[in-house]
PDB file of C-alpha atoms in Angstrom:
ATOM      1  CA  UNK A   1      19.803   4.067  -2.890  1.00 65.00           C
ATOM      2  CA  UNK A   2      19.772   1.521  -0.109  1.00 68.00           C
ATOM      3  CA  UNK A   3      21.206  -1.844  -1.092  1.00 91.00           C
ATOM      4  CA  UNK A   4      19.917  -5.239   0.027  1.00 96.00           C
ATOM      5  CA  UNK A   5      21.514  -8.222  -1.682  1.00 97.00           C
ATOM      6  CA  UNK A   6      20.123 -11.735  -1.522  1.00 97.00           C
ATOM      7  CA  UNK A   7      21.840 -14.945  -2.493  1.00 97.00           C
ATOM      8  CA  UNK A   8      21.172 -17.233  -4.164  1.00 97.00           C
ATOM      9  CA  UNK A   9      18.556 -15.727  -6.463  1.00 96.00           C
ATOM     10  CA  UNK A  10      17.258 -19.159  -7.419  1.00 97.00           C
ATOM     11  CA  UNK A  11      17.558 -22.443  -5.564  1.00 98.00           C
ATOM     12  CA  UNK A  12      16.247 -25.951  -6.077  1.00 98.00           C
ATOM     13  CA  UNK A  13      16.445 -28.103  -2.952  1.00 98.00           C
ATOM     14  CA  UNK A  14      15.458 -31.653  -2.139  1.00 98.00           C
ATOM     15  CA  UNK A  15      12.906 -32.510   0.505  1.00 98.00           C
ATOM     16  CA  UNK A  16      14.631 -33.034   3.848  1.00 98.00           C
ATOM     17  CA  UNK A  17      17.701 -31.102   2.861  1.00 98.00           C
ATOM     18  CA  UNK A  18      19.112 -28.018   4.543  1.00 98.00           C
ATOM     19  CA  UNK A  19      18.771 -24.654   2.823  1.00 98.00           C
ATOM     20  CA  UNK A  20      20.400 -21.375   3.788  1.00 98.00           C
ATOM     21  CA  UNK A  21      19.262 -18.113   2.251  1.00 98.00           C
ATOM     22  CA  UNK A  22      21.616 -15.201   2.762  1.00 98.00           C
ATOM     23  CA  UNK A  23      21.029 -11.491   2.894  1.00 98.00           C
ATOM     24  CA  UNK A  24      23.478  -8.606   3.091  1.00 98.00           C
ATOM     25  CA  UNK A  25      22.714  -4.919   3.527  1.00 97.00           C
ATOM     26  CA  UNK A  26      25.086  -1.986   3.248  1.00 94.00           C
ATOM     27  CA  UNK A  27      22.674   0.582   4.683  1.00 91.00           C
ATOM     28  CA  UNK A  28      23.760   0.239   8.316  1.00 92.00           C
ATOM     29  CA  UNK A  29      20.134  -0.463   9.201  1.00 93.00           C
ATOM     30  CA  UNK A  30      19.393  -1.976  12.574  1.00 93.00           C
ATOM     31  CA  UNK A  31      16.356  -3.949  11.449  1.00 94.00           C
ATOM     32  CA  UNK A  32      16.274  -6.799   8.983  1.00 96.00           C
ATOM     33  CA  UNK A  33      13.369  -9.002   7.931  1.00 96.00           C
ATOM     34  CA  UNK A  34      12.542 -12.178   6.053  1.00 98.00           C
ATOM     35  CA  UNK A  35       9.216 -12.485   4.235  1.00 98.00           C
ATOM     36  CA  UNK A  36       7.797 -15.070   1.909  1.00 97.00           C
ATOM     37  CA  UNK A  37       5.465 -14.226  -0.931  1.00 95.00           C
ATOM     38  CA  UNK A  38       2.785 -16.603  -2.095  1.00 93.00           C
ATOM     39  CA  UNK A  39      -0.155 -15.934  -4.374  1.00 84.00           C
ATOM     40  CA  UNK A  40      -3.209 -15.079  -2.311  1.00 80.00           C
ATOM     41  CA  UNK A  41      -1.227 -14.497   0.856  1.00 84.00           C
ATOM     42  CA  UNK A  42       0.821 -11.463  -0.013  1.00 88.00           C
ATOM     43  CA  UNK A  43       3.961 -11.099   2.078  1.00 94.00           C
ATOM     44  CA  UNK A  44       4.108 -12.977   5.336  1.00 95.00           C
ATOM     45  CA  UNK A  45       6.691 -12.214   7.996  1.00 95.00           C
ATOM     46  CA  UNK A  46       8.871 -15.182   8.975  1.00 97.00           C
ATOM     47  CA  UNK A  47      11.597 -13.747  11.205  1.00 97.00           C
ATOM     48  CA  UNK A  48      13.070 -10.346  11.883  1.00 95.00           C
ATOM     49  CA  UNK A  49      15.938  -8.844  13.791  1.00 95.00           C
ATOM     50  CA  UNK A  50      16.605  -5.616  15.662  1.00 93.00           C
ATOM     51  CA  UNK A  51      20.368  -5.917  15.434  1.00 94.00           C
ATOM     52  CA  UNK A  52      23.348  -8.241  15.544  1.00 96.00           C
ATOM     53  CA  UNK A  53      22.669 -11.248  17.734  1.00 96.00           C
ATOM     54  CA  UNK A  54      18.892 -10.736  17.868  1.00 94.00           C
ATOM     55  CA  UNK A  55      16.200 -12.705  16.102  1.00 97.00           C
ATOM     56  CA  UNK A  56      12.448 -12.489  16.602  1.00 95.00           C
ATOM     57  CA  UNK A  57       9.630 -14.695  15.367  1.00 96.00           C
ATOM     58  CA  UNK A  58       7.189 -13.296  12.886  1.00 94.00           C
ATOM     59  CA  UNK A  59       3.802 -14.666  11.927  1.00 93.00           C
ATOM     60  CA  UNK A  60       4.973 -17.921  10.319  1.00 96.00           C
ATOM     61  CA  UNK A  61       8.267 -19.021  11.938  1.00 97.00           C
ATOM     62  CA  UNK A  62       7.615 -22.771  12.027  1.00 98.00           C
ATOM     63  CA  UNK A  63      10.157 -24.679   9.962  1.00 98.00           C
ATOM     64  CA  UNK A  64      12.522 -21.712   9.757  1.00 98.00           C
ATOM     65  CA  UNK A  65      15.447 -20.446  11.795  1.00 98.00           C
ATOM     66  CA  UNK A  66      17.173 -17.106  11.471  1.00 98.00           C
ATOM     67  CA  UNK A  67      20.664 -15.906  12.257  1.00 98.00           C
ATOM     68  CA  UNK A  68      22.002 -12.345  12.529  1.00 98.00           C
ATOM     69  CA  UNK A  69      25.740 -12.641  13.098  1.00 98.00           C
ATOM     70  CA  UNK A  70      26.478  -9.026  12.200  1.00 97.00           C
ATOM     71  CA  UNK A  71      24.766  -5.727  11.394  1.00 96.00           C
ATOM     72  CA  UNK A  72      25.094  -6.464   7.687  1.00 97.00           C
ATOM     73  CA  UNK A  73      24.061 -10.105   7.431  1.00 98.00           C
ATOM     74  CA  UNK A  74      20.827 -11.962   8.123  1.00 98.00           C
ATOM     75  CA  UNK A  75      20.282 -15.576   7.111  1.00 98.00           C
ATOM     76  CA  UNK A  76      17.182 -17.720   6.871  1.00 98.00           C
ATOM     77  CA  UNK A  77      17.749 -21.420   7.492  1.00 98.00           C
ATOM     78  CA  UNK A  78      15.486 -24.283   6.546  1.00 98.00           C
ATOM     79  CA  UNK A  79      16.885 -27.282   8.446  1.00 96.00           C
ATOM     80  CA  UNK A  80      14.534 -29.810   6.824  1.00 97.00           C
ATOM     81  CA  UNK A  81      13.073 -28.327   3.671  1.00 98.00           C
ATOM     82  CA  UNK A  82       9.566 -29.358   2.648  1.00 98.00           C
ATOM     83  CA  UNK A  83       7.645 -28.760  -0.615  1.00 98.00           C
ATOM     84  CA  UNK A  84       5.317 -26.373   1.280  1.00 97.00           C
ATOM     85  CA  UNK A  85       8.301 -24.059   1.660  1.00 98.00           C
ATOM     86  CA  UNK A  86       8.465 -23.556  -2.090  1.00 98.00           C
ATOM     87  CA  UNK A  87       8.049 -19.804  -2.428  1.00 97.00           C
ATOM     88  CA  UNK A  88       9.710 -16.498  -3.191  1.00 96.00           C
ATOM     89  CA  UNK A  89      11.610 -15.152  -0.200  1.00 98.00           C
ATOM     90  CA  UNK A  90      12.350 -11.476   0.308  1.00 97.00           C
ATOM     91  CA  UNK A  91      14.855  -9.981   2.674  1.00 98.00           C
ATOM     92  CA  UNK A  92      14.482  -6.368   3.722  1.00 97.00           C
ATOM     93  CA  UNK A  93      16.184  -3.822   5.938  1.00 96.00           C
ATOM     94  CA  UNK A  94      15.095  -0.650   7.685  1.00 92.00           C
ATOM     95  CA  UNK A  95      16.027   1.738  10.423  1.00 87.00           C
ATOM     96  CA  UNK A  96      14.788   1.144  13.926  1.00 78.00           C
ATOM     97  CA  UNK A  97      11.845   3.191  15.066  1.00 74.00           C
ATOM     98  CA  UNK A  98       8.476   3.765  13.559  1.00 70.00           C
ATOM     99  CA  UNK A  99       7.743   4.934  10.112  1.00 75.00           C
ATOM    100  CA  UNK A 100      10.951   4.671   8.184  1.00 82.00           C
ATOM    101  CA  UNK A 101      11.195   3.189   4.732  1.00 88.00           C
ATOM    102  CA  UNK A 102      11.977  -0.499   4.444  1.00 92.00           C
ATOM    103  CA  UNK A 103      14.134  -1.565   1.511  1.00 94.00           C
ATOM    104  CA  UNK A 104      13.718  -4.937  -0.159  1.00 96.00           C
ATOM    105  CA  UNK A 105      16.116  -7.265  -1.902  1.00 96.00           C
ATOM    106  CA  UNK A 106      15.318  -8.755  -5.299  1.00 95.00           C
ATOM    107  CA  UNK A 107      14.053 -12.018  -3.861  1.00 96.00           C
ATOM    108  CA  UNK A 108      15.071 -15.674  -3.877  1.00 97.00           C
ATOM    109  CA  UNK A 109      12.933 -18.198  -5.701  1.00 97.00           C
ATOM    110  CA  UNK A 110      13.138 -21.482  -3.764  1.00 98.00           C
ATOM    111  CA  UNK A 111      11.742 -24.705  -5.137  1.00 98.00           C
ATOM    112  CA  UNK A 112      11.706 -27.769  -2.895  1.00 98.00           C
ATOM    113  CA  UNK A 113      11.234 -31.011  -4.841  1.00 97.00           C
TER     114      UNK A 113
ATOM    115  CA  UNK B   1      -0.272  -9.834  15.887  1.00 78.00           C
ATOM    116  CA  UNK B   2      -1.563  -7.304  13.406  1.00 89.00           C
ATOM    117  CA  UNK B   3      -3.773  -8.537  10.577  1.00 93.00           C
ATOM    118  CA  UNK B   4      -4.037  -6.401   7.457  1.00 96.00           C
ATOM    119  CA  UNK B   5      -6.766  -7.226   4.975  1.00 96.00           C
ATOM    120  CA  UNK B   6      -6.610  -5.938   1.421  1.00 96.00           C
ATOM    121  CA  UNK B   7     -10.035  -6.055  -0.112  1.00 93.00           C
ATOM    122  CA  UNK B   8      -9.443  -6.019  -3.838  1.00 94.00           C
ATOM    123  CA  UNK B   9      -7.298  -8.830  -5.167  1.00 94.00           C
ATOM    124  CA  UNK B  10      -7.549  -7.487  -8.730  1.00 97.00           C
ATOM    125  CA  UNK B  11      -8.577  -4.129 -10.133  1.00 98.00           C
ATOM    126  CA  UNK B  12      -8.869  -3.063 -13.731  1.00 98.00           C
ATOM    127  CA  UNK B  13      -9.325   0.557 -14.836  1.00 98.00           C
ATOM    128  CA  UNK B  14      -9.079   2.514 -18.055  1.00 98.00           C
ATOM    129  CA  UNK B  15      -6.168   4.847 -18.571  1.00 98.00           C
ATOM    130  CA  UNK B  16      -6.991   8.260 -17.137  1.00 98.00           C
ATOM    131  CA  UNK B  17      -9.533   6.937 -14.636  1.00 98.00           C
ATOM    132  CA  UNK B  18      -8.933   6.717 -10.885  1.00 98.00           C
ATOM    133  CA  UNK B  19      -8.161   3.524  -9.000  1.00 98.00           C
ATOM    134  CA  UNK B  20      -8.918   2.930  -5.325  1.00 98.00           C
ATOM    135  CA  UNK B  21      -7.469   0.151  -3.177  1.00 98.00           C
ATOM    136  CA  UNK B  22      -8.850  -0.429   0.301  1.00 98.00           C
ATOM    137  CA  UNK B  23      -7.250  -1.988   3.368  1.00 98.00           C
ATOM    138  CA  UNK B  24      -8.331  -2.610   6.929  1.00 98.00           C
ATOM    139  CA  UNK B  25      -6.254  -3.428   9.986  1.00 97.00           C
ATOM    140  CA  UNK B  26      -7.019  -4.928  13.378  1.00 96.00           C
ATOM    141  CA  UNK B  27      -4.571  -3.503  15.892  1.00 93.00           C
ATOM    142  CA  UNK B  28      -5.520  -0.100  17.297  1.00 92.00           C
ATOM    143  CA  UNK B  29      -1.857   0.391  18.233  1.00 91.00           C
ATOM    144  CA  UNK B  30      -0.856   0.523  14.556  1.00 93.00           C
ATOM    145  CA  UNK B  31       0.141   4.024  13.574  1.00 92.00           C
ATOM    146  CA  UNK B  32       2.144   3.847  10.361  1.00 93.00           C
ATOM    147  CA  UNK B  33       0.685   2.748   7.036  1.00 96.00           C
ATOM    148  CA  UNK B  34       2.931   2.527   3.974  1.00 96.00           C
ATOM    149  CA  UNK B  35       2.143   1.341   0.475  1.00 98.00           C
ATOM    150  CA  UNK B  36       4.534  -0.641  -1.721  1.00 97.00           C
ATOM    151  CA  UNK B  37       4.479  -1.347  -5.443  1.00 97.00           C
ATOM    152  CA  UNK B  38       5.723  -4.508  -7.119  1.00 96.00           C
ATOM    153  CA  UNK B  39       6.130  -4.507 -10.880  1.00 95.00           C
ATOM    154  CA  UNK B  40       6.030  -7.814 -12.723  1.00 91.00           C
ATOM    155  CA  UNK B  41       8.952 -10.029 -11.792  1.00 88.00           C
ATOM    156  CA  UNK B  42      10.532  -7.394  -9.586  1.00 91.00           C
ATOM    157  CA  UNK B  43      10.934  -6.543  -5.941  1.00 92.00           C
ATOM    158  CA  UNK B  44       8.883  -4.161  -3.858  1.00 95.00           C
ATOM    159  CA  UNK B  45       9.511  -0.467  -3.575  1.00 94.00           C
ATOM    160  CA  UNK B  46       7.944   2.200  -1.405  1.00 95.00           C
ATOM    161  CA  UNK B  47       5.430   4.580  -2.968  1.00 96.00           C
ATOM    162  CA  UNK B  48       3.706   6.539  -0.206  1.00 97.00           C
ATOM    163  CA  UNK B  49       2.836   6.361   3.477  1.00 95.00           C
ATOM    164  CA  UNK B  50       0.590   7.947   6.077  1.00 95.00           C
ATOM    165  CA  UNK B  51       0.942   8.295   9.822  1.00 93.00           C
ATOM    166  CA  UNK B  52      -1.880   8.231  12.316  1.00 93.00           C
ATOM    167  CA  UNK B  53      -1.598  11.917  13.160  1.00 93.00           C
ATOM    168  CA  UNK B  54      -3.104  12.847   9.778  1.00 96.00           C
ATOM    169  CA  UNK B  55      -6.042  11.554   7.782  1.00 97.00           C
ATOM    170  CA  UNK B  56      -4.941  12.492   4.280  1.00 98.00           C
ATOM    171  CA  UNK B  57      -1.668  12.670   2.384  1.00 98.00           C
ATOM    172  CA  UNK B  58      -0.985  13.396  -1.272  1.00 98.00           C
ATOM    173  CA  UNK B  59       2.080  12.906  -3.394  1.00 96.00           C
ATOM    174  CA  UNK B  60       1.507  13.878  -7.016  1.00 97.00           C
ATOM    175  CA  UNK B  61      -1.146  11.457  -8.353  1.00 98.00           C
ATOM    176  CA  UNK B  62      -1.232   9.332  -5.187  1.00 98.00           C
ATOM    177  CA  UNK B  63      -3.577  10.067  -2.285  1.00 98.00           C
ATOM    178  CA  UNK B  64      -3.756   8.055   0.930  1.00 98.00           C
ATOM    179  CA  UNK B  65      -6.723   8.343   3.277  1.00 98.00           C
ATOM    180  CA  UNK B  66      -6.811   7.043   6.834  1.00 98.00           C
ATOM    181  CA  UNK B  67      -9.933   6.466   8.949  1.00 98.00           C
ATOM    182  CA  UNK B  68      -8.663   5.471  12.395  1.00 96.00           C
ATOM    183  CA  UNK B  69     -12.126   4.986  13.807  1.00 96.00           C
ATOM    184  CA  UNK B  70     -12.960   2.381  11.147  1.00 97.00           C
ATOM    185  CA  UNK B  71      -9.373   1.065  11.075  1.00 97.00           C
ATOM    186  CA  UNK B  72      -9.367   1.544   7.345  1.00 98.00           C
ATOM    187  CA  UNK B  73      -6.986   3.175   4.898  1.00 98.00           C
ATOM    188  CA  UNK B  74      -6.993   3.491   1.149  1.00 98.00           C
ATOM    189  CA  UNK B  75      -4.775   4.354  -1.801  1.00 98.00           C
ATOM    190  CA  UNK B  76      -6.210   6.506  -4.570  1.00 98.00           C
ATOM    191  CA  UNK B  77      -4.326   6.725  -7.857  1.00 98.00           C
ATOM    192  CA  UNK B  78      -5.659   9.540 -10.022  1.00 98.00           C
ATOM    193  CA  UNK B  79      -5.243   9.926 -13.782  1.00 98.00           C
ATOM    194  CA  UNK B  80      -3.906   6.397 -14.081  1.00 98.00           C
ATOM    195  CA  UNK B  81      -1.234   5.535 -16.631  1.00 97.00           C
ATOM    196  CA  UNK B  82      -0.170   2.157 -18.042  1.00 96.00           C
ATOM    197  CA  UNK B  83       2.994   2.281 -15.928  1.00 96.00           C
ATOM    198  CA  UNK B  84       0.818   2.222 -12.819  1.00 98.00           C
ATOM    199  CA  UNK B  85       0.029  -1.412 -13.628  1.00 97.00           C
ATOM    200  CA  UNK B  86       1.562  -3.486 -10.818  1.00 97.00           C
ATOM    201  CA  UNK B  87       0.737  -5.246  -7.576  1.00 96.00           C
ATOM    202  CA  UNK B  88       0.171  -2.825  -4.708  1.00 98.00           C
ATOM    203  CA  UNK B  89       0.608  -3.868  -1.096  1.00 97.00           C
ATOM    204  CA  UNK B  90      -0.658  -2.024   1.949  1.00 97.00           C
ATOM    205  CA  UNK B  91       1.052  -2.509   5.293  1.00 96.00           C
ATOM    206  CA  UNK B  92       0.799  -1.458   8.917  1.00 95.00           C
ATOM    207  CA  UNK B  93       3.159  -1.179  11.842  1.00 92.00           C
ATOM    208  CA  UNK B  94       2.892  -0.146  15.462  1.00 84.00           C
ATOM    209  CA  UNK B  95       4.304   2.913  17.139  1.00 70.00           C
ATOM    210  CA  UNK B  96       7.987   2.635  18.088  1.00 69.00           C
ATOM    211  CA  UNK B  97       8.519  -0.451  15.969  1.00 75.00           C
ATOM    212  CA  UNK B  98       9.402  -0.767  12.327  1.00 83.00           C
ATOM    213  CA  UNK B  99       7.930  -4.191  11.651  1.00 89.00           C
ATOM    214  CA  UNK B 100       5.563  -4.179   8.691  1.00 93.00           C
ATOM    215  CA  UNK B 101       2.572  -6.479   8.344  1.00 93.00           C
ATOM    216  CA  UNK B 102       1.352  -6.656   4.772  1.00 95.00           C
ATOM    217  CA  UNK B 103      -1.948  -7.189   3.055  1.00 95.00           C
ATOM    218  CA  UNK B 104      -2.352  -9.805   0.348  1.00 94.00           C
ATOM    219  CA  UNK B 105      -1.814  -7.406  -2.550  1.00 95.00           C
ATOM    220  CA  UNK B 106      -3.960  -5.896  -5.314  1.00 97.00           C
ATOM    221  CA  UNK B 107      -3.073  -6.469  -8.929  1.00 96.00           C
ATOM    222  CA  UNK B 108      -3.889  -3.249 -10.759  1.00 98.00           C
ATOM    223  CA  UNK B 109      -4.208  -3.288 -14.528  1.00 98.00           C
ATOM    224  CA  UNK B 110      -4.494  -0.002 -16.381  1.00 98.00           C
ATOM    225  CA  UNK B 111      -5.931  -0.592 -19.825  1.00 96.00           C
ATOM    226  CA  UNK B 112      -5.145   1.848 -22.634  1.00 91.00           C
TER     227      UNK B 112
END
């Protein structure tokens, strides 16, 4: 079973603070993704990556940066956290190319107060 | 980018009945359509998919139908069981890419 590990699993941050969400995968997948899940919106794509050193913008990248320093690791960075970024964040990984299964981490619940 | 609309936000069925969840997409270049299941408080896991070269796929009690002309696809769960209760997400991605765009989810409740 493919493994995607997110840390932390829960985080409370203050408005204006910097938050880093980390994701590690041991599947040797080229692609990694960050989504946020909010009631009524489903999963929305924030950033994704095709491999080490690459980051691409998804549908809602504003207020977020991403970093892919290695095949295994993909971080989501909130430089100036806002209450509107309170959400559950999911990291996922998958092989390159169409139509291969994407594997999700267990999620990070972020609350910005 | 691709926009995937999931039409039923909630769905309630009796155990043993069938459940149908419908999705539409906007990008004619989309060619891969997976479905994911999220049980309460848990992450998402893959349940079934369909590619644009077929219009029907079945895996045990799950059937996926694809109508490319209408840009519509659907998940049919037959003989529902209480353990089918979950949120189901449809998704779409384009040929040669593996970037999934998700619908808003359908909360399915199977009542005994």
